[in-house]
Tab-separated table of C-alpha atoms (C1' of nucleotides) in Angstrom:
chain	number	residue	atom	x	y	z
P	1	MET	CA	13.401	-22.813	-49.495
P	2	ALA	CA	10.466	-21.782	-47.430
P	3	ILE	CA	10.059	-20.626	-43.877
P	4	GLN	CA	9.267	-23.376	-41.396
P	5	VAL	CA	6.645	-23.117	-38.705
P	6	ALA	CA	7.155	-24.656	-35.284
P	7	THR	CA	5.479	-24.432	-31.919
P	8	ASP	CA	6.992	-24.442	-28.452
P	9	ALA	CA	5.243	-24.990	-25.174
P	10	VAL	CA	6.162	-23.252	-21.950
P	11	VAL	CA	4.606	-25.580	-19.413
P	12	PHE	CA	4.480	-24.508	-15.795
P	13	GLY	CA	3.853	-26.730	-12.817
P	14	TYR	CA	3.770	-26.065	-9.126
P	15	GLU	CA	4.874	-28.043	-6.164
P	16	ALA	CA	4.865	-26.841	-2.596
P	17	ARG	CA	8.457	-27.983	-2.055
P	18	LYS	CA	10.121	-26.672	-5.209
P	19	GLY	CA	7.802	-23.826	-6.038
P	20	LEU	CA	7.149	-22.919	-9.641
P	21	CYS	CA	8.587	-25.458	-12.085
P	22	LEU	CA	9.132	-25.612	-15.789
P	23	LEU	CA	8.966	-28.618	-18.051
P	24	LEU	CA	11.970	-29.117	-20.286
P	25	ILE	CA	13.132	-31.858	-22.604
P	26	GLN	CA	16.575	-32.877	-23.633
P	27	ARG	CA	16.995	-32.701	-27.387
P	28	LYS	CA	17.948	-35.819	-29.299
P	29	THR	CA	18.553	-34.173	-32.624
P	30	GLU	CA	20.634	-31.358	-34.112
P	31	PRO	CA	20.745	-28.466	-33.775
P	32	PHE	CA	21.411	-28.311	-30.058
P	33	ALA	CA	21.348	-32.104	-29.605
P	34	GLY	CA	21.848	-32.838	-25.903
P	35	SER	CA	20.746	-29.378	-24.808
P	36	TRP	CA	17.675	-28.744	-22.731
P	37	ALA	CA	14.864	-27.019	-24.521
P	38	LEU	CA	11.137	-26.329	-24.495
P	39	PRO	CA	9.018	-29.171	-25.800
P	40	GLY	CA	7.842	-28.429	-29.304
P	41	GLY	CA	8.366	-29.086	-32.990
P	42	PHE	CA	7.161	-28.462	-36.475
P	43	VAL	CA	3.556	-27.908	-37.365
P	44	LEU	CA	2.120	-30.432	-39.778
P	45	GLU	CA	0.347	-29.368	-42.943
P	46	HIS	CA	-3.179	-30.165	-41.792
P	47	GLU	CA	-3.217	-29.564	-38.094
P	48	SER	CA	-3.978	-26.375	-36.225
P	49	LEU	CA	-1.338	-24.687	-34.098
P	50	GLU	CA	-3.029	-25.883	-30.920
P	51	GLN	CA	-3.106	-29.430	-32.202
P	52	ALA	CA	0.557	-29.176	-33.046
P	53	VAL	CA	1.658	-28.069	-29.598
P	54	GLN	CA	-0.446	-30.675	-27.898
P	55	ARG	CA	0.733	-33.429	-30.182
P	56	GLU	CA	4.393	-32.501	-29.674
P	57	LEU	CA	3.907	-32.261	-25.955
P	58	GLU	CA	2.362	-35.661	-25.783
P	59	GLU	CA	4.993	-37.192	-28.026
P	60	GLU	CA	7.839	-35.776	-25.986
P	61	THR	CA	6.496	-36.024	-22.463
P	62	SER	CA	3.188	-37.961	-22.414
P	63	LEU	CA	1.654	-35.029	-20.643
P	64	ARG	CA	-1.784	-33.470	-20.902
P	65	VAL	CA	-2.122	-29.904	-19.858
P	66	ASN	CA	-4.815	-28.272	-17.928
P	67	TYR	CA	-4.807	-24.824	-19.432
P	68	MET	CA	-3.250	-23.490	-22.589
P	69	GLU	CA	-3.162	-20.221	-24.483
P	70	GLN	CA	-1.067	-18.708	-27.201
P	71	LEU	CA	1.831	-16.696	-25.882
P	72	TYR	CA	3.735	-14.989	-28.691
P	73	THR	CA	5.322	-15.716	-32.017
P	74	PHE	CA	9.065	-15.540	-32.272
P	75	GLY	CA	10.355	-14.850	-35.738
P	76	ASP	CA	13.868	-13.486	-35.574
P	77	PRO	CA	15.643	-14.704	-38.744
P	78	GLU	CA	18.623	-15.775	-36.648
P	79	ARG	CA	16.830	-17.669	-33.941
P	80	ASP	CA	17.622	-21.042	-35.501
P	81	PRO	CA	21.239	-21.303	-36.647
P	82	ARG	CA	20.455	-23.607	-39.532
P	83	LYS	CA	17.360	-22.440	-41.279
P	84	ARG	CA	14.552	-19.982	-41.005
P	85	VAL	CA	12.036	-21.147	-38.421
P	86	ILE	CA	9.374	-19.120	-36.738
P	87	SER	CA	7.931	-20.473	-33.569
P	88	VAL	CA	4.480	-19.899	-32.180
P	89	ALA	CA	4.928	-20.273	-28.457
P	90	TYR	CA	2.175	-21.457	-26.136
P	91	PHE	CA	1.808	-21.023	-22.456
P	92	ALA	CA	0.465	-23.929	-20.439
P	93	LEU	CA	-0.341	-24.892	-16.868
P	94	VAL	CA	-0.548	-28.386	-15.476
P	95	LYS	CA	-1.566	-29.961	-12.190
P	96	ARG	CA	1.451	-31.985	-11.289
P	97	ASN	CA	-0.041	-34.423	-8.848
P	98	GLY	CA	0.578	-37.868	-10.100
P	99	GLN	CA	1.183	-37.346	-13.799
P	100	ALA	CA	4.483	-38.994	-14.553
P	101	LEU	CA	6.809	-37.723	-17.231
P	102	GLN	CA	7.932	-40.078	-19.885
P	103	ALA	CA	10.438	-39.029	-22.521
P	104	SER	CA	9.896	-40.574	-25.907
P	105	THR	CA	10.201	-40.056	-29.657
P	106	ASP	CA	12.117	-36.830	-30.131
P	107	ALA	CA	13.302	-36.327	-26.584
P	108	ALA	CA	16.127	-38.045	-24.754
P	109	ASP	CA	14.733	-36.995	-21.422
P	110	ALA	CA	11.977	-34.855	-19.916
P	111	ARG	CA	12.179	-33.223	-16.507
P	112	TRP	CA	10.756	-30.588	-14.254
P	113	PHE	CA	13.132	-27.816	-13.272
P	114	ALA	CA	12.645	-25.314	-10.504
P	115	MET	CA	12.461	-21.849	-12.047
P	116	GLU	CA	15.515	-20.695	-10.145
P	117	GLN	CA	17.612	-23.567	-11.406
P	118	LEU	CA	17.109	-23.696	-15.116
P	119	PRO	CA	19.902	-25.184	-17.220
P	120	ALA	CA	21.317	-23.497	-20.327
P	121	LEU	CA	18.752	-23.620	-23.054
P	122	ALA	CA	18.662	-24.119	-26.819
P	123	PHE	CA	17.658	-21.427	-29.326
P	124	ASP	CA	15.993	-18.321	-27.900
P	125	HIS	CA	14.135	-20.377	-25.322
P	126	THR	CA	15.396	-18.363	-22.376
P	127	HIS	CA	13.766	-15.392	-23.974
P	128	ILE	CA	10.507	-17.245	-24.561
P	129	ILE	CA	10.419	-18.383	-20.976
P	130	ALA	CA	10.954	-14.847	-19.706
P	131	LYS	CA	7.952	-13.726	-21.683
P	132	ALA	CA	5.873	-16.613	-20.394
P	133	LEU	CA	6.745	-15.819	-16.804
P	134	GLN	CA	5.719	-12.219	-17.292
P	135	ARG	CA	2.421	-13.397	-18.695
P	136	LEU	CA	1.835	-15.760	-15.807
P	137	GLN	CA	2.544	-13.042	-13.278
P	138	ALA	CA	0.318	-10.567	-15.056
P	139	LYS	CA	-2.580	-12.963	-15.533
P	140	LEU	CA	-2.454	-14.289	-12.008
P	141	SER	CA	-3.557	-10.858	-10.912
P	142	TYR	CA	-6.804	-10.789	-12.793
P	143	GLU	CA	-7.624	-14.380	-13.639
P	144	PRO	CA	-7.699	-17.332	-11.267
P	145	LEU	CA	-5.004	-19.182	-13.155
P	146	GLY	CA	-3.400	-20.343	-9.947
P	147	LEU	CA	-6.163	-22.900	-9.619
P	148	GLU	CA	-4.960	-24.638	-12.782
P	149	LEU	CA	-1.705	-25.446	-11.030
P	150	LEU	CA	-3.061	-26.924	-7.800
P	151	ASP	CA	-4.620	-30.252	-7.041
P	152	GLU	CA	-8.370	-30.682	-7.174
P	153	LYS	CA	-8.592	-30.138	-3.432
P	154	PHE	CA	-6.197	-27.826	-1.693
P	155	PRO	CA	-5.823	-25.949	1.558
P	156	PHE	CA	-6.109	-22.217	1.183
P	157	SER	CA	-2.603	-21.612	2.359
P	158	GLU	CA	-1.311	-23.484	-0.656
P	159	LEU	CA	-3.047	-21.105	-2.989
P	160	GLN	CA	-1.560	-18.229	-1.126
P	161	GLN	CA	1.926	-19.708	-1.241
P	162	LEU	CA	1.564	-20.189	-4.962
P	163	TYR	CA	0.764	-16.524	-5.379
P	164	GLU	CA	3.618	-15.482	-3.181
P	165	CYS	CA	5.982	-17.714	-5.041
P	166	VAL	CA	5.010	-16.601	-8.527
P	167	LEU	CA	4.657	-12.925	-7.731
P	168	GLN	CA	7.778	-13.013	-5.569
P	169	ARG	CA	6.348	-10.978	-2.795
P	170	PRO	CA	4.496	-11.624	0.454
P	171	VAL	CA	0.703	-11.539	0.440
P	172	ASP	CA	-1.394	-10.752	3.483
P	173	ARG	CA	-3.299	-13.862	4.537
P	174	ARG	CA	-6.512	-12.216	5.633
P	175	ASN	CA	-6.817	-9.729	2.794
P	176	PHE	CA	-6.025	-12.400	0.248
P	177	LYS	CA	-8.606	-14.776	1.571
P	178	LYS	CA	-11.227	-12.074	1.847
P	179	LYS	CA	-10.725	-10.939	-1.728
P	180	PHE	CA	-10.438	-14.379	-3.223
P	181	MET	CA	-13.466	-15.744	-1.428
P	182	SER	CA	-15.501	-12.733	-2.484
P	183	LEU	CA	-15.095	-13.892	-6.080
P	184	GLY	CA	-17.410	-16.745	-5.186
P	185	ILE	CA	-15.606	-19.350	-7.261
P	186	LEU	CA	-14.272	-21.574	-4.504
P	187	ASP	CA	-16.264	-24.156	-2.611
P	188	GLU	CA	-15.254	-25.036	0.911
P	189	LEU	CA	-15.285	-28.800	1.486
P	190	ASN	CA	-16.002	-30.681	4.678
P	191	GLU	CA	-12.557	-32.133	4.731
P	192	LYS	CA	-9.364	-31.271	6.481
P	193	SER	CA	-5.788	-31.561	5.390
P	194	VAL	CA	-3.386	-33.585	7.486
P	195	GLY	CA	0.177	-32.770	8.477
P	196	VAL	CA	1.986	-30.836	11.094
P	197	GLY	CA	0.138	-28.032	12.827
P	198	ARG	CA	-3.574	-27.350	12.823
P	199	PRO	CA	-5.449	-29.106	9.975
P	200	ALA	CA	-6.665	-26.778	7.236
P	201	GLY	CA	-10.006	-26.733	5.490
P	202	LEU	CA	-9.880	-27.892	1.887
P	203	TYR	CA	-11.245	-25.937	-1.053
P	204	ARG	CA	-12.162	-26.759	-4.593
P	205	PHE	CA	-12.390	-24.583	-7.696
P	206	ASN	CA	-15.965	-24.327	-8.908
P	207	ARG	CA	-15.556	-23.909	-12.633
P	208	ASP	CA	-19.273	-23.559	-13.280
P	209	LYS	CA	-19.615	-20.594	-10.979
P	210	TYR	CA	-16.507	-19.121	-12.548
P	211	ASN	CA	-17.887	-19.364	-16.060
P	212	GLU	CA	-21.164	-17.936	-14.883
P	213	ARG	CA	-19.481	-14.875	-13.401
P	214	ARG	CA	-17.380	-14.375	-16.507
P	215	GLN	CA	-20.410	-14.383	-18.714
P	216	GLN	CA	-21.958	-11.765	-16.513
P	217	GLY	CA	-18.994	-9.645	-17.516
P	218	MET	CA	-17.572	-9.785	-14.048
P	219	VAL	CA	-14.008	-8.655	-13.735
P	220	LEU	CA	-11.991	-10.724	-11.327
P	221	GLU	CA	-9.300	-8.574	-9.903
P	222	ILE	CA	-7.363	-10.635	-7.478
P	223	LEU	CA	-4.330	-8.635	-6.467
E	1	MET	CA	4.384	-28.309	-49.934
E	2	ALA	CA	5.181	-26.301	-46.874
E	3	ILE	CA	3.216	-23.960	-44.684
E	4	GLN	CA	3.403	-20.317	-45.699
E	5	VAL	CA	3.926	-17.458	-43.261
E	6	ALA	CA	2.203	-14.153	-43.720
E	7	THR	CA	1.604	-11.046	-41.647
E	8	ASP	CA	-1.425	-8.820	-41.429
E	9	ALA	CA	-1.653	-5.375	-39.946
E	10	VAL	CA	-4.659	-4.043	-38.076
E	11	VAL	CA	-4.074	-0.318	-38.326
E	12	PHE	CA	-6.271	2.010	-36.326
E	13	GLY	CA	-6.638	5.715	-36.869
E	14	TYR	CA	-8.787	8.328	-35.209
E	15	GLU	CA	-10.605	11.333	-36.494
E	16	ALA	CA	-12.913	13.484	-34.470
E	17	ARG	CA	-15.620	13.341	-37.146
E	18	LYS	CA	-15.632	9.627	-37.951
E	19	GLY	CA	-14.320	8.261	-34.687
E	20	LEU	CA	-12.167	5.164	-34.707
E	21	CYS	CA	-11.155	4.092	-38.198
E	22	LEU	CA	-9.529	1.062	-39.721
E	23	LEU	CA	-7.179	0.923	-42.660
E	24	LEU	CA	-8.156	-1.571	-45.361
E	25	ILE	CA	-6.900	-2.341	-48.811
E	26	GLN	CA	-8.706	-3.765	-51.795
E	27	ARG	CA	-7.047	-6.933	-53.017
E	28	LYS	CA	-5.744	-7.122	-56.554
E	29	THR	CA	-4.983	-10.816	-56.558
E	30	GLU	CA	-6.699	-14.094	-55.905
E	31	PRO	CA	-7.932	-15.411	-53.585
E	32	PHE	CA	-10.519	-12.777	-52.712
E	33	ALA	CA	-9.464	-10.415	-55.535
E	34	GLY	CA	-11.583	-7.283	-55.283
E	35	SER	CA	-12.453	-7.862	-51.637
E	36	TRP	CA	-11.395	-5.543	-48.864
E	37	ALA	CA	-8.785	-6.943	-46.490
E	38	LEU	CA	-6.150	-6.072	-43.968
E	39	PRO	CA	-2.874	-4.934	-45.441
E	40	GLY	CA	-0.312	-7.709	-45.270
E	41	GLY	CA	1.465	-10.410	-47.172
E	42	PHE	CA	4.070	-13.096	-47.072
E	43	VAL	CA	7.184	-12.910	-44.975
E	44	LEU	CA	10.437	-13.016	-46.910
E	45	GLU	CA	13.153	-15.480	-46.057
E	46	HIS	CA	15.544	-12.998	-44.435
E	47	GLU	CA	13.373	-10.387	-42.819
E	48	SER	CA	11.915	-10.338	-39.347
E	49	LEU	CA	8.170	-10.430	-38.820
E	50	GLU	CA	8.155	-6.748	-37.908
E	51	GLN	CA	10.047	-5.859	-41.040
E	52	ALA	CA	7.596	-7.864	-43.053
E	53	VAL	CA	4.525	-6.075	-41.746
E	54	GLN	CA	6.094	-2.681	-42.173
E	55	ARG	CA	7.294	-3.450	-45.650
E	56	GLU	CA	3.884	-4.706	-46.718
E	57	LEU	CA	2.190	-1.766	-45.164
E	58	GLU	CA	4.423	0.658	-46.964
E	59	GLU	CA	4.074	-1.178	-50.255
E	60	GLU	CA	0.334	-1.239	-50.073
E	61	THR	CA	-0.444	2.103	-48.480
E	62	SER	CA	2.728	4.255	-48.236
E	63	LEU	CA	2.011	4.588	-44.543
E	64	ARG	CA	4.307	4.681	-41.582
E	65	VAL	CA	2.834	3.800	-38.269
E	66	ASN	CA	3.335	5.346	-34.943
E	67	TYR	CA	3.017	2.335	-32.704
E	68	MET	CA	3.047	-1.358	-33.407
E	69	GLU	CA	2.959	-4.574	-31.452
E	70	GLN	CA	2.283	-8.194	-32.181
E	71	LEU	CA	-1.355	-9.134	-31.760
E	72	TYR	CA	-1.833	-12.853	-32.269
E	73	THR	CA	-1.040	-15.630	-34.728
E	74	PHE	CA	-3.896	-17.139	-36.675
E	75	GLY	CA	-3.252	-20.640	-37.863
E	76	ASP	CA	-6.519	-22.377	-38.621
E	77	PRO	CA	-5.787	-24.823	-41.469
E	78	GLU	CA	-8.862	-23.583	-43.290
E	79	ARG	CA	-8.310	-19.878	-43.029
E	80	ASP	CA	-6.993	-19.614	-46.572
E	81	PRO	CA	-9.093	-21.562	-49.085
E	82	ARG	CA	-6.189	-22.375	-51.349
E	83	LYS	CA	-3.226	-23.365	-49.255
E	84	ARG	CA	-1.988	-23.504	-45.719
E	85	VAL	CA	-1.053	-20.032	-44.524
E	86	ILE	CA	-0.557	-18.920	-40.985
E	87	SER	CA	-0.690	-15.229	-40.340
E	88	VAL	CA	1.049	-13.304	-37.601
E	89	ALA	CA	-1.187	-10.310	-37.028
E	90	TYR	CA	0.086	-6.985	-35.778
E	91	PHE	CA	-1.765	-4.191	-34.147
E	92	ALA	CA	-0.815	-0.626	-35.106
E	93	LEU	CA	-1.817	2.950	-34.375
E	94	VAL	CA	-1.255	5.940	-36.607
E	95	LYS	CA	-1.714	9.660	-36.328
E	96	ARG	CA	-3.894	10.444	-39.281
E	97	ASN	CA	-3.215	14.151	-39.668
E	98	GLY	CA	-1.920	14.740	-43.120
E	99	GLN	CA	-0.578	11.320	-44.099
E	100	ALA	CA	-2.185	10.552	-47.412
E	101	LEU	CA	-2.977	7.020	-48.428
E	102	GLN	CA	-1.653	5.789	-51.713
E	103	ALA	CA	-2.503	2.383	-52.981
E	104	SER	CA	0.230	0.694	-54.932
E	105	THR	CA	1.877	-2.626	-55.810
E	106	ASP	CA	-0.419	-5.310	-54.437
E	107	ALA	CA	-3.434	-3.201	-53.630
E	108	ALA	CA	-6.052	-1.793	-55.969
E	109	ASP	CA	-7.110	0.748	-53.381
E	110	ALA	CA	-6.479	1.714	-49.761
E	111	ARG	CA	-9.027	3.484	-47.563
E	112	TRP	CA	-9.956	4.375	-44.035
E	113	PHE	CA	-13.279	2.891	-42.855
E	114	ALA	CA	-15.176	3.931	-39.782
E	115	MET	CA	-15.336	0.971	-37.424
E	116	GLU	CA	-19.137	0.877	-37.578
E	117	GLN	CA	-19.172	0.701	-41.356
E	118	LEU	CA	-16.711	-1.999	-42.292
E	119	PRO	CA	-17.266	-3.786	-45.584
E	120	ALA	CA	-17.245	-7.567	-45.957
E	121	LEU	CA	-13.727	-8.846	-45.486
E	122	ALA	CA	-11.471	-11.503	-46.948
E	123	PHE	CA	-10.243	-14.563	-45.051
E	124	ASP	CA	-10.704	-14.494	-41.259
E	125	HIS	CA	-9.983	-10.817	-41.131
E	126	THR	CA	-13.214	-9.939	-39.345
E	127	HIS	CA	-12.067	-12.215	-36.580
E	128	ILE	CA	-8.621	-10.652	-36.454
E	129	ILE	CA	-10.106	-7.198	-36.254
E	130	ALA	CA	-12.356	-8.201	-33.387
E	131	LYS	CA	-9.332	-9.381	-31.455
E	132	ALA	CA	-7.455	-6.176	-32.212
E	133	LEU	CA	-10.324	-4.031	-31.021
E	134	GLN	CA	-10.453	-5.971	-27.758
E	135	ARG	CA	-6.754	-5.392	-27.325
E	136	LEU	CA	-7.068	-1.680	-28.021
E	137	GLN	CA	-9.879	-1.343	-25.514
E	138	ALA	CA	-7.987	-3.272	-22.870
E	139	LYS	CA	-4.708	-1.460	-23.351
E	140	LEU	CA	-6.262	1.949	-23.437
E	141	SER	CA	-7.127	1.438	-19.786
E	142	TYR	CA	-3.605	0.973	-18.560
E	143	GLU	CA	-1.336	2.434	-21.200
E	144	PRO	CA	-1.595	5.844	-22.779
E	145	LEU	CA	-2.077	4.441	-26.242
E	146	GLY	CA	-4.627	7.059	-27.083
E	147	LEU	CA	-1.823	9.541	-27.531
E	148	GLU	CA	-0.483	7.561	-30.454
E	149	LEU	CA	-3.702	8.291	-32.324
E	150	LEU	CA	-3.891	12.037	-31.828
E	151	ASP	CA	-1.967	14.913	-33.393
E	152	GLU	CA	1.153	16.239	-31.744
E	153	LYS	CA	-0.866	18.983	-30.080
E	154	PHE	CA	-4.424	18.393	-29.071
E	155	PRO	CA	-7.098	19.835	-26.829
E	156	PHE	CA	-7.907	17.735	-23.827
E	157	SER	CA	-11.468	17.154	-24.906
E	158	GLU	CA	-10.223	15.330	-27.990
E	159	LEU	CA	-8.398	12.815	-25.837
E	160	GLN	CA	-11.506	12.324	-23.805
E	161	GLN	CA	-13.661	11.845	-26.879
E	162	LEU	CA	-11.213	9.275	-28.168
E	163	TYR	CA	-11.562	7.298	-24.944
E	164	GLU	CA	-15.338	7.573	-25.001
E	165	CYS	CA	-15.439	6.470	-28.587
E	166	VAL	CA	-13.156	3.469	-28.209
E	167	LEU	CA	-14.524	2.287	-24.879
E	168	GLN	CA	-18.082	3.017	-25.988
E	169	ARG	CA	-19.135	4.633	-22.771
E	170	PRO	CA	-19.227	8.119	-21.370
E	171	VAL	CA	-16.322	9.357	-19.282
E	172	ASP	CA	-16.591	12.081	-16.645
E	173	ARG	CA	-14.668	15.121	-17.805
E	174	ARG	CA	-13.293	16.260	-14.477
E	175	ASN	CA	-12.344	12.851	-13.111
E	176	PHE	CA	-10.710	11.905	-16.393
E	177	LYS	CA	-8.628	15.031	-16.530
E	178	LYS	CA	-7.614	14.749	-12.893
E	179	LYS	CA	-6.486	11.167	-13.292
E	180	PHE	CA	-4.756	11.618	-16.608
E	181	MET	CA	-2.928	14.725	-15.533
E	182	SER	CA	-1.785	13.015	-12.344
E	183	LEU	CA	0.209	10.617	-14.524
E	184	GLY	CA	2.467	13.552	-15.301
E	185	ILE	CA	3.049	12.650	-18.917
E	186	LEU	CA	1.261	15.548	-20.600
E	187	ASP	CA	2.628	19.070	-21.008
E	188	GLU	CA	0.230	21.946	-21.216
E	189	LEU	CA	1.210	24.330	-23.986
E	190	ASN	CA	0.690	28.069	-24.152
E	191	GLU	CA	-1.531	27.760	-27.140
E	192	LYS	CA	-5.218	27.638	-27.679
E	193	SER	CA	-7.284	25.762	-30.162
E	194	VAL	CA	-9.554	27.690	-32.464
E	195	GLY	CA	-13.094	26.868	-33.483
E	196	VAL	CA	-16.569	27.369	-32.221
E	197	GLY	CA	-17.009	27.853	-28.491
E	198	ARG	CA	-14.392	28.730	-25.918
E	199	PRO	CA	-10.826	28.014	-27.094
E	200	ALA	CA	-9.228	25.023	-25.410
E	201	GLY	CA	-5.709	24.729	-24.039
E	202	LEU	CA	-3.496	22.442	-26.065
E	203	TYR	CA	-1.487	19.555	-24.657
E	204	ARG	CA	1.430	17.477	-25.865
E	205	PHE	CA	2.534	13.981	-24.940
E	206	ASN	CA	5.881	14.086	-23.162
E	207	ARG	CA	7.429	10.777	-24.148
E	208	ASP	CA	10.540	11.310	-22.049
E	209	LYS	CA	8.598	11.704	-18.849
E	210	TYR	CA	6.544	8.678	-19.828
E	211	ASN	CA	9.573	6.458	-20.321
E	212	GLU	CA	11.036	7.720	-17.075
E	213	ARG	CA	7.910	6.744	-15.122
E	214	ARG	CA	7.796	3.356	-16.794
E	215	GLN	CA	11.337	2.603	-15.798
E	216	GLN	CA	10.480	3.490	-12.251
E	217	GLY	CA	7.992	0.648	-12.484
E	218	MET	CA	5.068	3.012	-12.325
E	219	VAL	CA	1.776	1.505	-13.274
E	220	LEU	CA	-0.383	3.781	-15.283
E	221	GLU	CA	-3.948	2.937	-14.604
E	222	ILE	CA	-6.086	5.247	-16.580
E	223	LEU	CA	-9.634	4.034	-16.353
F	1	DA	C1'	3.137	-27.766	27.341
F	2	DC	C1'	5.053	-26.431	23.259
F	3	DA	C1'	5.702	-26.061	18.364
F	4	DA	C1'	3.535	-25.409	14.021
F	5	DA	C1'	0.243	-23.812	11.076
F	6	DA	C1'	-4.793	-22.097	10.575
F	7	DG	C1'	-8.316	-19.007	11.253
F	8	DT	C1'	-10.484	-14.571	11.918
F	9	DG	C1'	-12.243	-8.484	12.120
F	10	DT	C1'	-11.393	-3.802	12.511
F	11	DT	C1'	-9.393	0.505	11.504
F	12	DC	C1'	-7.499	3.902	8.481
F	13	DA	C1'	-6.180	6.221	4.320
F	14	DC	C1'	-6.628	6.907	-0.246
F	15	DA	C1'	-8.889	6.596	-4.654
F	16	DA	C1'	-12.992	6.331	-7.474
F	17	DT	C1'	-17.352	8.410	-8.248
F	18	DA	C1'	-20.952	11.613	-8.658
F	19	DC	C1'	-22.268	15.997	-9.539
F	20	DA	C1'	-23.355	21.710	-11.399
F	21	DC	C1'	-22.016	26.128	-12.269
F	22	DC	C1'	-19.279	29.810	-14.444
F	23	DC	C1'	-16.135	31.220	-18.411
F	24	DA	C1'	-14.315	32.581	-23.068
F	25	DT	C1'	-15.035	33.034	-27.649
F	26	DG	C1'	-17.603	33.646	-32.480
F	27	DC	C1'	-21.570	34.912	-34.708
O	1	DG	C1'	-26.769	38.206	-26.153
O	2	DC	C1'	-26.820	33.711	-27.178
O	3	DA	C1'	-24.995	29.399	-28.554
O	4	DT	C1'	-21.109	26.447	-28.149
O	5	DG	C1'	-17.806	24.086	-25.977
O	6	DG	C1'	-14.085	24.683	-21.966
O	7	DG	C1'	-12.775	24.722	-17.417
O	8	DT	C1'	-12.900	23.766	-12.475
O	9	DG	C1'	-13.837	21.642	-6.821
O	10	DT	C1'	-16.060	19.176	-3.266
O	11	DA	C1'	-18.532	15.710	-0.745
O	12	DT	C1'	-19.374	10.853	-0.441
O	13	DT	C1'	-18.524	6.152	-0.936
O	14	DG	C1'	-15.999	2.092	-1.634
O	15	DT	C1'	-11.765	-0.435	-1.688
O	16	DG	C1'	-7.034	-1.690	-0.535
O	17	DA	C1'	-3.699	-2.024	3.181
O	18	DA	C1'	-2.140	-2.675	7.664
O	19	DC	C1'	-2.268	-5.223	11.599
O	20	DA	C1'	-2.219	-9.445	16.313
O	21	DC	C1'	-4.189	-12.729	18.856
O	22	DT	C1'	-6.585	-17.160	19.468
O	23	DT	C1'	-7.428	-22.086	17.933
O	24	DT	C1'	-6.387	-26.770	16.675
O	25	DT	C1'	-3.646	-30.427	16.078
O	26	DG	C1'	0.828	-33.577	16.742
O	27	DT	C1'	4.699	-34.612	19.511
DNA sequence: ACAAAAGTGTTCACAATACACCCATGC
DNA sequence: GCATGGGTGTATTGTGAACACTTTTGT
């Protein structure tokens, strides 16, 4: 009997109200049927690892992600109680606006959970999530990953709140804006947000400028 | 037919004369028999991934490494011409002083190659090595990994040369020493090196102090 | 007019950089 | 005494951090 290869996706979303959220599915099948778990499943013979994660994610939640990278491979012989399975975990970010979740195929349900209110999880998924959160926090400081979590257009304060929420510490408004704007990857739009208080200018991520700077070997230290 | 799981080890060594070196083995078996490749092989049913890399490394080269961490998992369906194999690559550092290489079991030969003079390699190993080198360069800047490549006792200039060699740029002697010493993780010994020119003071890595600082959440930015 | 959130500049302290001369040993 | 590499300090510049008041809107 051979070793099986699976993938799991740690998918983060962000909402101003709930803060950082995580996408989980409820398992239909043993082991851990009924438990909440990361979306994922076995890799097919002829697909790449990336294709496998994306396929599983779509099958289980009908979701398309905005950013994805490999996180880590978990291979403890005891991580699956039934057989030997190693899992290549991926780390993903998604803009939540609009996209509805829709459980299907292998999942009984799919839901967003606030990071502070995660349910008990199957396998070693708590461990995987911890690693993903570390990665997110680390990368946020030197890559503009936060922009992958926000809507197309957003007020600057939302970006700041995202940073504060993920890094779990306050961020000075003026210093943050100064530094972030100096990266030259945000465009200010001629639109204002609505709501209570003074309307805020809206910004948009300029991916072209970003790629340009990257290619020039520019290091983007944000915090 | 299932997917197979293998591990590969990218093992770096350092020698003042040759600079950064890489450990390669010559394959005995198909595919790519006779080619040079990274040490590695299939994971057994009941061992962890780490155990697998270390076992393979010992079988093929009789070497024990000094530092090891997971690098990345390579899963392109075409990476092995015969069957589907995914490989979990590890990144390792070894102090070269003394330890003799000894090819055995699965390897026809095992040798250190200077990074600038690598032979043609089997599979996607060139790609794996490129990723490992990136990782080494990146980590060297914020973790004292260089110390895992040097002898127990070393003159400060050797550490500096190691950094210059890996990062491929000159480093100012005084600034480098100031910064590195301010980390408080090196002990100066009452011994001097011998050789041509003025004898140099010898230093030793104090792992206890290092772990202490880490636990205090200290960030070690080196360059 | 008041509550709520947005916008904006300056000062200060520390850290990174650049830089050149003298010292100890072996041959 | 000369060649080789080792050792050290200071001045300048740039960057990160701290900090408070005014503006715009809705109610």
